[in-house]
mmCIF file of C-alpha atoms in Angstrom:
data_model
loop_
_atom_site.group_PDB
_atom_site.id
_atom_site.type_symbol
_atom_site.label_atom_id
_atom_site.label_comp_id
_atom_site.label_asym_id
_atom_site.label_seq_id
_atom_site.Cartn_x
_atom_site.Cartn_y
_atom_site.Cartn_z
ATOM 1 C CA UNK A 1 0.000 0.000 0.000
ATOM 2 C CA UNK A 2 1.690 3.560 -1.339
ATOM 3 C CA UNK A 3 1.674 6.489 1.295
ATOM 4 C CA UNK A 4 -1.545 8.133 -0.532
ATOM 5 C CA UNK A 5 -3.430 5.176 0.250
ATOM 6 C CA UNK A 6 -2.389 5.100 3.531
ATOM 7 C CA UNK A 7 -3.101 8.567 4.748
ATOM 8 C CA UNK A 8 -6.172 8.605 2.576
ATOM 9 C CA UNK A 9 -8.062 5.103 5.046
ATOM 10 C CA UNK A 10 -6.528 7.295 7.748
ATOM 11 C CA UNK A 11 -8.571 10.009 6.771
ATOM 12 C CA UNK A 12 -11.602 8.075 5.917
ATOM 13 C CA UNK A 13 -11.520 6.107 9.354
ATOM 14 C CA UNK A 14 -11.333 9.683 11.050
ATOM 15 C CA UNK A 15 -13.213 11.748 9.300
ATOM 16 C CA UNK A 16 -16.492 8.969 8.990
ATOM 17 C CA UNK A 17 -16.031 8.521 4.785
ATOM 18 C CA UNK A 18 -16.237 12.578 3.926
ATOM 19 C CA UNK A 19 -13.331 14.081 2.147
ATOM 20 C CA UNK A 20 -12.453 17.695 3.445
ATOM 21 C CA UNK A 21 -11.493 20.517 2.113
ATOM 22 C CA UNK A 22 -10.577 23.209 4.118
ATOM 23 C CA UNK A 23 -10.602 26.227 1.857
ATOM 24 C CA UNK A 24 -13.457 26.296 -0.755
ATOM 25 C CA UNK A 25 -10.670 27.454 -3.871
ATOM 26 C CA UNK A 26 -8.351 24.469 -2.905
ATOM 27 C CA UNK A 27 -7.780 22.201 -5.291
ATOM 28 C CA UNK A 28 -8.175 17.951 -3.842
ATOM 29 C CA UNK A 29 -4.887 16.197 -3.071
ATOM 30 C CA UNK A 30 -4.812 13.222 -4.350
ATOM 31 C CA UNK A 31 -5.202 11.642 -0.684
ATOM 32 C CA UNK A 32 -8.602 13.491 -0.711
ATOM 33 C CA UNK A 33 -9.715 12.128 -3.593
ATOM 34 C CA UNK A 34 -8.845 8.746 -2.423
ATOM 35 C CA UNK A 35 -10.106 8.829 0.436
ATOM 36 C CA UNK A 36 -13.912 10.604 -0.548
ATOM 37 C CA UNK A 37 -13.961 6.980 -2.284
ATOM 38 C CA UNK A 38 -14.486 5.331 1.670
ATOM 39 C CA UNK A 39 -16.622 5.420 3.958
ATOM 40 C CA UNK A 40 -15.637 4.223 7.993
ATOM 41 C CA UNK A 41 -17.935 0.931 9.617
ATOM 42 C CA UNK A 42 -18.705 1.463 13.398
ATOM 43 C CA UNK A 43 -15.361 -0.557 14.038
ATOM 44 C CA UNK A 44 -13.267 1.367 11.874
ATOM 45 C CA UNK A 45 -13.018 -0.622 8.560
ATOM 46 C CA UNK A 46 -13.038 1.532 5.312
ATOM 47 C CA UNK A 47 -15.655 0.667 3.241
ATOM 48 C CA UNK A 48 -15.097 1.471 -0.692
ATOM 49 C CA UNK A 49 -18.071 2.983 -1.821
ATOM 50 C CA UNK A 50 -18.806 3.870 -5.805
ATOM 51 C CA UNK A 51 -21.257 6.962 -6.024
ATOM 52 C CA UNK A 52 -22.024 7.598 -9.637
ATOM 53 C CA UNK A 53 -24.366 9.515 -11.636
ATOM 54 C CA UNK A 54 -26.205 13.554 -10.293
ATOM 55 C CA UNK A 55 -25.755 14.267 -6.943
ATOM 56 C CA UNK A 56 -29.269 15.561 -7.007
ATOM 57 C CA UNK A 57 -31.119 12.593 -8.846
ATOM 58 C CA UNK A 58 -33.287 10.392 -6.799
ATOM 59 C CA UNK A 59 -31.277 7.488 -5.207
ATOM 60 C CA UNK A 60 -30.776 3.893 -5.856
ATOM 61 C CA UNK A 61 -28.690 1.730 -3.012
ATOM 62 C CA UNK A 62 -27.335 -1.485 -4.699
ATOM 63 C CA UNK A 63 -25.779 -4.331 -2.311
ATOM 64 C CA UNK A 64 -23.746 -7.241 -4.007
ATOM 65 C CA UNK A 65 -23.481 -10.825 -3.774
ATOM 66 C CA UNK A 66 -20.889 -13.351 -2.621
ATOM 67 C CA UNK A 67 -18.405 -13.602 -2.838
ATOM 68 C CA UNK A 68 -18.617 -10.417 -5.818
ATOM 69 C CA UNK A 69 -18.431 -6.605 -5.503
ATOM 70 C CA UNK A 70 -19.950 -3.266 -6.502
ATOM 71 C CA UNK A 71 -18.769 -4.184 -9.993
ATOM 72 C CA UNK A 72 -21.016 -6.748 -9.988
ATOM 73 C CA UNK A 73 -23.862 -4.102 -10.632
ATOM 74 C CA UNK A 74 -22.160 -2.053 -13.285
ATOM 75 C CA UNK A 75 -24.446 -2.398 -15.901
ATOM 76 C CA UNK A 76 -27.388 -1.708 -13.939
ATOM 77 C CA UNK A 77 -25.627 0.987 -12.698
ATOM 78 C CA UNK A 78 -24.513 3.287 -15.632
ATOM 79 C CA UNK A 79 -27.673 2.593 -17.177
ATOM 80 C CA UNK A 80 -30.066 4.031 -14.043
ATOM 81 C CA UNK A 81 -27.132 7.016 -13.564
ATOM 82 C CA UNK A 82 -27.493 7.803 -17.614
ATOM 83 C CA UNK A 83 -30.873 8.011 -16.848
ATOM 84 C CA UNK A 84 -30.740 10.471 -14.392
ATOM 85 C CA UNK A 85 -30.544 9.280 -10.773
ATOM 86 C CA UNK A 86 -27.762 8.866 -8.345
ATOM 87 C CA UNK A 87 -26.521 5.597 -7.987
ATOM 88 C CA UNK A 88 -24.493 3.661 -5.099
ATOM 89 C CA UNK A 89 -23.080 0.841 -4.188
ATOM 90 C CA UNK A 90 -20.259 -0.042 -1.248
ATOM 91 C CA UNK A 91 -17.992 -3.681 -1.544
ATOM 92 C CA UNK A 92 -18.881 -5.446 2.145
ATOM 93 C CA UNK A 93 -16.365 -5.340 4.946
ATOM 94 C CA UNK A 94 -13.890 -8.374 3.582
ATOM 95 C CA UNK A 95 -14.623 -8.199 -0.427
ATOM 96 C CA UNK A 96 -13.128 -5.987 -3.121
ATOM 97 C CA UNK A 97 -11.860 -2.891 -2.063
ATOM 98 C CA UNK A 98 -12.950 -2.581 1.437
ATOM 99 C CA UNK A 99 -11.286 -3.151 4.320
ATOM 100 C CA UNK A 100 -10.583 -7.128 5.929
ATOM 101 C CA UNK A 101 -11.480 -7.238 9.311
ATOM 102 C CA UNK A 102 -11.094 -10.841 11.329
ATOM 103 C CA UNK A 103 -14.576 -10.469 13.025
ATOM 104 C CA UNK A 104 -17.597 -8.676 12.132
ATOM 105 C CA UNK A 105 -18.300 -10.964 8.866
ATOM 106 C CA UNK A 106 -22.190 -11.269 10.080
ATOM 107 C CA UNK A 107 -25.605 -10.374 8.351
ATOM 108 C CA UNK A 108 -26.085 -8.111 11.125
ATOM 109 C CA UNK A 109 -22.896 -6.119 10.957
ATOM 110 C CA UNK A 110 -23.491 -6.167 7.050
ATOM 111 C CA UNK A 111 -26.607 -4.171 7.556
ATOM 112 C CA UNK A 112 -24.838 -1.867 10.053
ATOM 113 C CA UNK A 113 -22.316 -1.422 7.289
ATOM 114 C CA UNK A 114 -25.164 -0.565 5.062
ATOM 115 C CA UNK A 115 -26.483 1.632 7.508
ATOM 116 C CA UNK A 116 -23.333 3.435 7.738
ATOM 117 C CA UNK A 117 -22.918 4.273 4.418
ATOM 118 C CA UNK A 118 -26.284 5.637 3.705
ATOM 119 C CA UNK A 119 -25.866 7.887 7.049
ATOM 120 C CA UNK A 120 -22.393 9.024 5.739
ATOM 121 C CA UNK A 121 -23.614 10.324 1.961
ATOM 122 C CA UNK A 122 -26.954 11.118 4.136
ATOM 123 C CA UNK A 123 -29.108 9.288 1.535
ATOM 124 C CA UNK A 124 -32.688 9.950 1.973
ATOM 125 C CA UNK A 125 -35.496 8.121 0.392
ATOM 126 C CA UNK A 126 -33.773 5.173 -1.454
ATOM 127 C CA UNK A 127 -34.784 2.367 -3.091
ATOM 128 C CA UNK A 128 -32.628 -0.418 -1.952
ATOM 129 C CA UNK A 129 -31.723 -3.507 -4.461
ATOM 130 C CA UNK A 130 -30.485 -6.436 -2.967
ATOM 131 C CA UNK A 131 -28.683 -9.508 -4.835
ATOM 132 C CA UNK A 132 -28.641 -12.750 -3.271
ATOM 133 C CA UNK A 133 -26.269 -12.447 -0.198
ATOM 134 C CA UNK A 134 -27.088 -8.287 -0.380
ATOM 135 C CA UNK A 135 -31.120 -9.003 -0.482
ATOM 136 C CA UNK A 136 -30.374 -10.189 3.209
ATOM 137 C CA UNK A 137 -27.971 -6.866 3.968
ATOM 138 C CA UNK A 138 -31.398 -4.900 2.662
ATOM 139 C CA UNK A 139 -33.732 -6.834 4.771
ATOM 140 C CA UNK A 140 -31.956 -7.401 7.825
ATOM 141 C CA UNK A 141 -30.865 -3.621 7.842
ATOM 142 C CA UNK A 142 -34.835 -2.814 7.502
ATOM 143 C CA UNK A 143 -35.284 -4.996 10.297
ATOM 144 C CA UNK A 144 -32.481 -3.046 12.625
ATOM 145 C CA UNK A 145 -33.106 0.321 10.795
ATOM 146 C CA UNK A 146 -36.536 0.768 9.407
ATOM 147 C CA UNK A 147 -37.510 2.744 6.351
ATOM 148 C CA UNK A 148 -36.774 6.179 7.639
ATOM 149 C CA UNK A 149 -34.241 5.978 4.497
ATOM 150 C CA UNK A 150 -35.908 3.834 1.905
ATOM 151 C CA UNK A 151 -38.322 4.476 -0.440
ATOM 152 C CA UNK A 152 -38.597 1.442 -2.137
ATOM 153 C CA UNK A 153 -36.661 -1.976 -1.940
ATOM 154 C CA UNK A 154 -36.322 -4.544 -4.568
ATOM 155 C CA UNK A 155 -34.839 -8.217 -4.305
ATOM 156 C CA UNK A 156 -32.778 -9.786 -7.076
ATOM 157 C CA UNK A 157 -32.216 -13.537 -6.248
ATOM 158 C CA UNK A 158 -31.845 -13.132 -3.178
ATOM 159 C CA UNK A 159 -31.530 -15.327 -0.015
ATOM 160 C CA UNK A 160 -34.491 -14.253 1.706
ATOM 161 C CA UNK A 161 -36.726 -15.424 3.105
ATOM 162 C CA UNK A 162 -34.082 -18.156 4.378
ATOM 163 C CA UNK A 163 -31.737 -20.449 2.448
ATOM 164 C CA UNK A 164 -31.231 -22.936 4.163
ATOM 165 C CA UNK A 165 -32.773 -25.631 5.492
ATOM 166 C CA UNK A 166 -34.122 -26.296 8.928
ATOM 167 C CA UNK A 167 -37.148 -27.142 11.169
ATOM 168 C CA UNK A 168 -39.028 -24.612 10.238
ATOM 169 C CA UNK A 169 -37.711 -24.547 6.782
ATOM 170 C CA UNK A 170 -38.126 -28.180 5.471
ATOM 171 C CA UNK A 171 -37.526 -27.423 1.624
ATOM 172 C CA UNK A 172 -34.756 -25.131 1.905
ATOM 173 C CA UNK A 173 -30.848 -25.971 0.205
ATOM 174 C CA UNK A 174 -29.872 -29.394 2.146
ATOM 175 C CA UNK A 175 -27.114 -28.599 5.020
ATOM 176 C CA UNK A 176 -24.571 -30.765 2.881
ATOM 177 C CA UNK A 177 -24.780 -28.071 0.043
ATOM 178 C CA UNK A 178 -23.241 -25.857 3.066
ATOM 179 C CA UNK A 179 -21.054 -28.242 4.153
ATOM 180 C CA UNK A 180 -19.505 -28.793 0.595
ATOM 181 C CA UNK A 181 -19.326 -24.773 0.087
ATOM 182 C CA UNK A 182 -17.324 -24.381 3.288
ATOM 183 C CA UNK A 183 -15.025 -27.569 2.713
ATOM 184 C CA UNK A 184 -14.513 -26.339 -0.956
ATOM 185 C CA UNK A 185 -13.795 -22.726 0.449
ATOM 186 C CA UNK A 186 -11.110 -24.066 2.343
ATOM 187 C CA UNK A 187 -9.493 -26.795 0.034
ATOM 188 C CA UNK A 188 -9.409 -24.907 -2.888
ATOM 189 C CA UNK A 189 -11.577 -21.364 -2.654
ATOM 190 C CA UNK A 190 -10.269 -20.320 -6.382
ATOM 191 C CA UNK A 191 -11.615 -23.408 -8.400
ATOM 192 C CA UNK A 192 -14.673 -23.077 -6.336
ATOM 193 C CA UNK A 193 -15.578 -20.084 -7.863
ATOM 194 C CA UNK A 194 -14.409 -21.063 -11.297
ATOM 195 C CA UNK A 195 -16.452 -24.072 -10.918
ATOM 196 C CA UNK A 196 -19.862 -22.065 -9.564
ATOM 197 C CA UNK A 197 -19.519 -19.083 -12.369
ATOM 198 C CA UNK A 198 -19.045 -21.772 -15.042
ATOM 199 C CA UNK A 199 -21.636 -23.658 -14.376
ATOM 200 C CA UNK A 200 -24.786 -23.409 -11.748
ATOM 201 C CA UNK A 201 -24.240 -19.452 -11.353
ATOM 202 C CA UNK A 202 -25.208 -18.031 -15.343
ATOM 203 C CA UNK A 203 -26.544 -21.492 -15.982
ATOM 204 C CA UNK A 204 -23.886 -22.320 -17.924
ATOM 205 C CA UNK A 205 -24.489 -25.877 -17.312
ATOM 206 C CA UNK A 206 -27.867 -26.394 -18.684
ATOM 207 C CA UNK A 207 -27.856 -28.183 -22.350
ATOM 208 C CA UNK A 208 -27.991 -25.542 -25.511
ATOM 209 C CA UNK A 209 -25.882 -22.958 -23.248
ATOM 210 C CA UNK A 210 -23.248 -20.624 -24.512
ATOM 211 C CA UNK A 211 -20.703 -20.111 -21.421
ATOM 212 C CA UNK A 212 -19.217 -16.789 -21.584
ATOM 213 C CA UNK A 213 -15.472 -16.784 -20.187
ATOM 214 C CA UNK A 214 -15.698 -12.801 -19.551
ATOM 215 C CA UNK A 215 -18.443 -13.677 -17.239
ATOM 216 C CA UNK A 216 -16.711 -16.275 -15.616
ATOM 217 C CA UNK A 217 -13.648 -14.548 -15.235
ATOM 218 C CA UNK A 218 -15.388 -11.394 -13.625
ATOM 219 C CA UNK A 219 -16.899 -13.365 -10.913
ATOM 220 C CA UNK A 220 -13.655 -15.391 -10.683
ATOM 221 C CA UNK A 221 -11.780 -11.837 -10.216
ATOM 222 C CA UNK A 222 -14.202 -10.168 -7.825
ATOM 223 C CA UNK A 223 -13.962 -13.395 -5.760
ATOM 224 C CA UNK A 224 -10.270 -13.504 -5.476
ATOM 225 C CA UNK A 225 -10.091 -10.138 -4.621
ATOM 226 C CA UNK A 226 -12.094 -10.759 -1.266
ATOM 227 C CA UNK A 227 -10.757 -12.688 1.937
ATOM 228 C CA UNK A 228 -10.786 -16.403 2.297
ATOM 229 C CA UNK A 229 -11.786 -15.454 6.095
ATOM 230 C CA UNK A 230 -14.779 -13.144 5.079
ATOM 231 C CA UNK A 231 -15.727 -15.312 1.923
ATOM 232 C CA UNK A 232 -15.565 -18.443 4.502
ATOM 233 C CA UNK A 233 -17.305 -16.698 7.312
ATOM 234 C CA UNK A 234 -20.101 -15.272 4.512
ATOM 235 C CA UNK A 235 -21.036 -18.542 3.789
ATOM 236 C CA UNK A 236 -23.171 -18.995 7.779
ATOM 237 C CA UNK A 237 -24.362 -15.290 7.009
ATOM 238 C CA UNK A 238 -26.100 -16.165 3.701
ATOM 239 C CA UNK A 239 -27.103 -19.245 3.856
ATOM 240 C CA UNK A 240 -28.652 -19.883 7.263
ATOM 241 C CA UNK A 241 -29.737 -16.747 8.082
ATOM 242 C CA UNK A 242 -33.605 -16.104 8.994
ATOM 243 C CA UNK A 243 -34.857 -13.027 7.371
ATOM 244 C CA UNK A 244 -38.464 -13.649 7.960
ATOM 245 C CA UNK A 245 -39.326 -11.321 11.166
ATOM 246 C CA UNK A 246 -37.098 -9.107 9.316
ATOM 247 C CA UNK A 247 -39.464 -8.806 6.161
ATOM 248 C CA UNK A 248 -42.284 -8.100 8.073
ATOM 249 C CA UNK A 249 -41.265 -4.934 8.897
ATOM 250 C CA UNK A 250 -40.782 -4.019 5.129
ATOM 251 C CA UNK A 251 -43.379 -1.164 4.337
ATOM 252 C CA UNK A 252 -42.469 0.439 1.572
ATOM 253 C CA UNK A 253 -43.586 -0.916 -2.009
ATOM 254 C CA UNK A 254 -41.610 -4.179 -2.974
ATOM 255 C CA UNK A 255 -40.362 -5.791 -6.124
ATOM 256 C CA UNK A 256 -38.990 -9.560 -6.062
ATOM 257 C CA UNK A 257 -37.123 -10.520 -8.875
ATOM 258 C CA UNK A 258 -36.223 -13.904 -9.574
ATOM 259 C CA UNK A 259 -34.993 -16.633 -12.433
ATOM 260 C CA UNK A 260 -37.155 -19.389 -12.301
ATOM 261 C CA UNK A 261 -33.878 -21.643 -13.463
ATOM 262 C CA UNK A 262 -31.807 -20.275 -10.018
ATOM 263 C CA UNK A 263 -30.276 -23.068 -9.091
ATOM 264 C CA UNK A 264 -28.202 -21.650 -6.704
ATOM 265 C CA UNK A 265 -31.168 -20.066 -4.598
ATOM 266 C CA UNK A 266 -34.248 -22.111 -5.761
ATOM 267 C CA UNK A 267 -37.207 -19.602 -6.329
ATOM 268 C CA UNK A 268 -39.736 -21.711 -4.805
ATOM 269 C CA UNK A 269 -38.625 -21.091 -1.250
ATOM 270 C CA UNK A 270 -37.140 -17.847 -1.664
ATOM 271 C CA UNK A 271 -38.845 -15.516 -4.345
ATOM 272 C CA UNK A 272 -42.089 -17.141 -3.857
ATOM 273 C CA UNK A 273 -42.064 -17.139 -0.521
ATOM 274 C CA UNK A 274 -41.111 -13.529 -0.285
ATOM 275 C CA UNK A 275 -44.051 -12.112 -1.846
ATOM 276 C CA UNK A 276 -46.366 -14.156 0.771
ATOM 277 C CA UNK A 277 -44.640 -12.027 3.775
ATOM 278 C CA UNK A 278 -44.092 -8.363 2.656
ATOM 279 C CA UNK A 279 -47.522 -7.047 2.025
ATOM 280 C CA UNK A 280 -48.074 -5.708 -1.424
ATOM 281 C CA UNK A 281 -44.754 -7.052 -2.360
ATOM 282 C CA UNK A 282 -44.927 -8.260 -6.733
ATOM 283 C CA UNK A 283 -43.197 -11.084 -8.262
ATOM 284 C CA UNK A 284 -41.504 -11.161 -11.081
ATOM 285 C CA UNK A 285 -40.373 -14.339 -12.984
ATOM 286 C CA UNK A 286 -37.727 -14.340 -15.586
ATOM 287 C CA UNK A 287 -38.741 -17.797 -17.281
ATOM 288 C CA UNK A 288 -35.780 -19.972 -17.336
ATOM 289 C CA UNK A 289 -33.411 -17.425 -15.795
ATOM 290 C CA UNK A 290 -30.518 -18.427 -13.816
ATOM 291 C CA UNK A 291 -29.172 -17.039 -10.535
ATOM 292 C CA UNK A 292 -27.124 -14.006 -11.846
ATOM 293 C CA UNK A 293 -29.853 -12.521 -14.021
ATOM 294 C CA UNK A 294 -27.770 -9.250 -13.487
ATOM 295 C CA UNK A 295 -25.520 -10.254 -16.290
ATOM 296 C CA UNK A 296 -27.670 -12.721 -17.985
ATOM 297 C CA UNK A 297 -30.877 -10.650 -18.275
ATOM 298 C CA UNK A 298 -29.485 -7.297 -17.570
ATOM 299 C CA UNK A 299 -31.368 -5.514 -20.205
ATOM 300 C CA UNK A 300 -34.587 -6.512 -18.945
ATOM 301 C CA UNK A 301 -33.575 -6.364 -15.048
ATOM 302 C CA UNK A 302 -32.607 -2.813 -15.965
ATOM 303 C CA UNK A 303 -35.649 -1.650 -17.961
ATOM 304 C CA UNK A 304 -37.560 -3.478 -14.737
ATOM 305 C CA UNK A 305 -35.509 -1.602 -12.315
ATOM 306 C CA UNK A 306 -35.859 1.907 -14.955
ATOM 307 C CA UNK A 307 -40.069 0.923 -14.528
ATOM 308 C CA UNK A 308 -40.018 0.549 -10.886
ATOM 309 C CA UNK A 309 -38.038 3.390 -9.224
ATOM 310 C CA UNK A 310 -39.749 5.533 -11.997
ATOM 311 C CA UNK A 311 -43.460 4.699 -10.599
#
């Protein structure tokens, strides 16, 4: 890490994620510049946060999936900021740019996170989109935050209501899908994600399908540039925790997207079941579409994200 990096997460960590400048005329050092690109966790750890598009268009909050990134919504993202509104998106504590703290790697700190960030660039009225792992940041922070911020919140194959399986949740993913995540994490965490973006993830696996090696290599890249402790840990967060108390205290209007095809979070016990706990929550089913619709559909997710925040 050079010096200006350095002194710029100093400055972040201090100054709560808002570059100064002391003298309206003066020009940003490069450390300021740096550093306006972070914003400080409760605990301390920078998180990198991308902020595109007018500072005065309304404002759309995206949260990422594991084990990706805010790249990982790029395309949704310059298309809503050429249209207009102010787009955002941080990496969580442990992936991409952000800081890689031992502890903290918990749905509940992940919503704090969230939390911080929209406090930080005082975001006001957001609609919140969640993918996979980040539909669970969005509803757990509703469920420790409220809607004082949010406008609107949308889910994009995400997690919630609850992965995994249990007691309560008969049909959920079988515990030795888990099991085989975290073993693979550990043996050999790079050819897991090879393995997941090149098949199950785009549905690259299913007969008559084209595999893209640009899309596999993105995920593969975002992946590797997270921690083996936070991707490792991320794996409880997502997949057993229990988001349904949480949606219930969703009141703002609600939009579930979901790929029928997701074989990585079946929609039958996730999208589906979403809709039946968030009052006036709608459903919509991309027929055949696989888990990461965000690169797979994008053009439709994106005129369907354009429709919604617009209404």
């Amino acid at each position: 890490m050079n010096a200006i990096t350095r002194l710029a997460l100093a400055a972040s960590i201090a100054l709560g994620g808002f570059a100064v400048q002391t003298q309206a005329t003066a020009a940003p050092s490069a450390a300021t510049a740096v550093a306006s690109q972070y914003v400080a966790a409760a605990d301390g750890t920078p998180l990198y946060v991308k902020d595109w598009g007018p500072k005065n268009g309304a404002v759309v909050v995206f949260s990422h999936g594991w084990p990706l990134n805010a790249d990982s919504w790029e395309s949704q993202m310059q298309f809503l900021a050429e249209r207009g509104y102010r787009v955002i998106a941080h990496d969580r504590r442990g992936h991409g740019r952000s800081g890689q703290p031992w502890v903290g790697n918990t749905m509940d700190q992940y919503a704090d996170d969230l939390g911080a960030v929209l406090t930080a660039l005082d975001v006001k009225r957001a609609t919140l989109v969640g993918f996979s792992t980040g539909g669970g940041e969005v509803a757990r922070y509703i469920g420790r935050h409220g809607t004082a911020r949010v406008a609107k919140v949308v889910f994009v194959s995400s997690v919630v209501p609850i992965m995994g399986a249990s007691p309560t949740n008969p049909n959920g993913v079988p515990e030795a899908v888990f099991d085989g995540l975290r073993k693979a994490s550990l043996d050999n965490r790079a050819q897991l994600y090879k393995d997941i973006a090149g098949g199950p993830f785009f549905g690259f696996n299913r007969p008559g399908a084209k595999p893209s090696t640009g899309l596999v290599d993105s995920f593969y890249v975002q992946g590797m540039q997270a921690g083996s402790k936070a991707t490792y840990d991320s794996i409880e967060a997502f997949f057993h925790s229990d988001f349904r108390d949480d949606l219930k205290k969703v009141d703002v209007p609600t939009l579930v997207i979901h790929g029928s095809d997701d074989q990585i979070v079946p929609i039958e016990t996730t999208g589906r079941a979403t809709v039946q706990l968030v009052k006036g929550a709608r459903l919509i089913e991309y027929a055949g579409g696989p888990h990461g619709i965000t690169d797979t559909h994008k053009d439709r997710l994106n005129q369907d994200l354009l429709d919604f925040v617009r209404q």
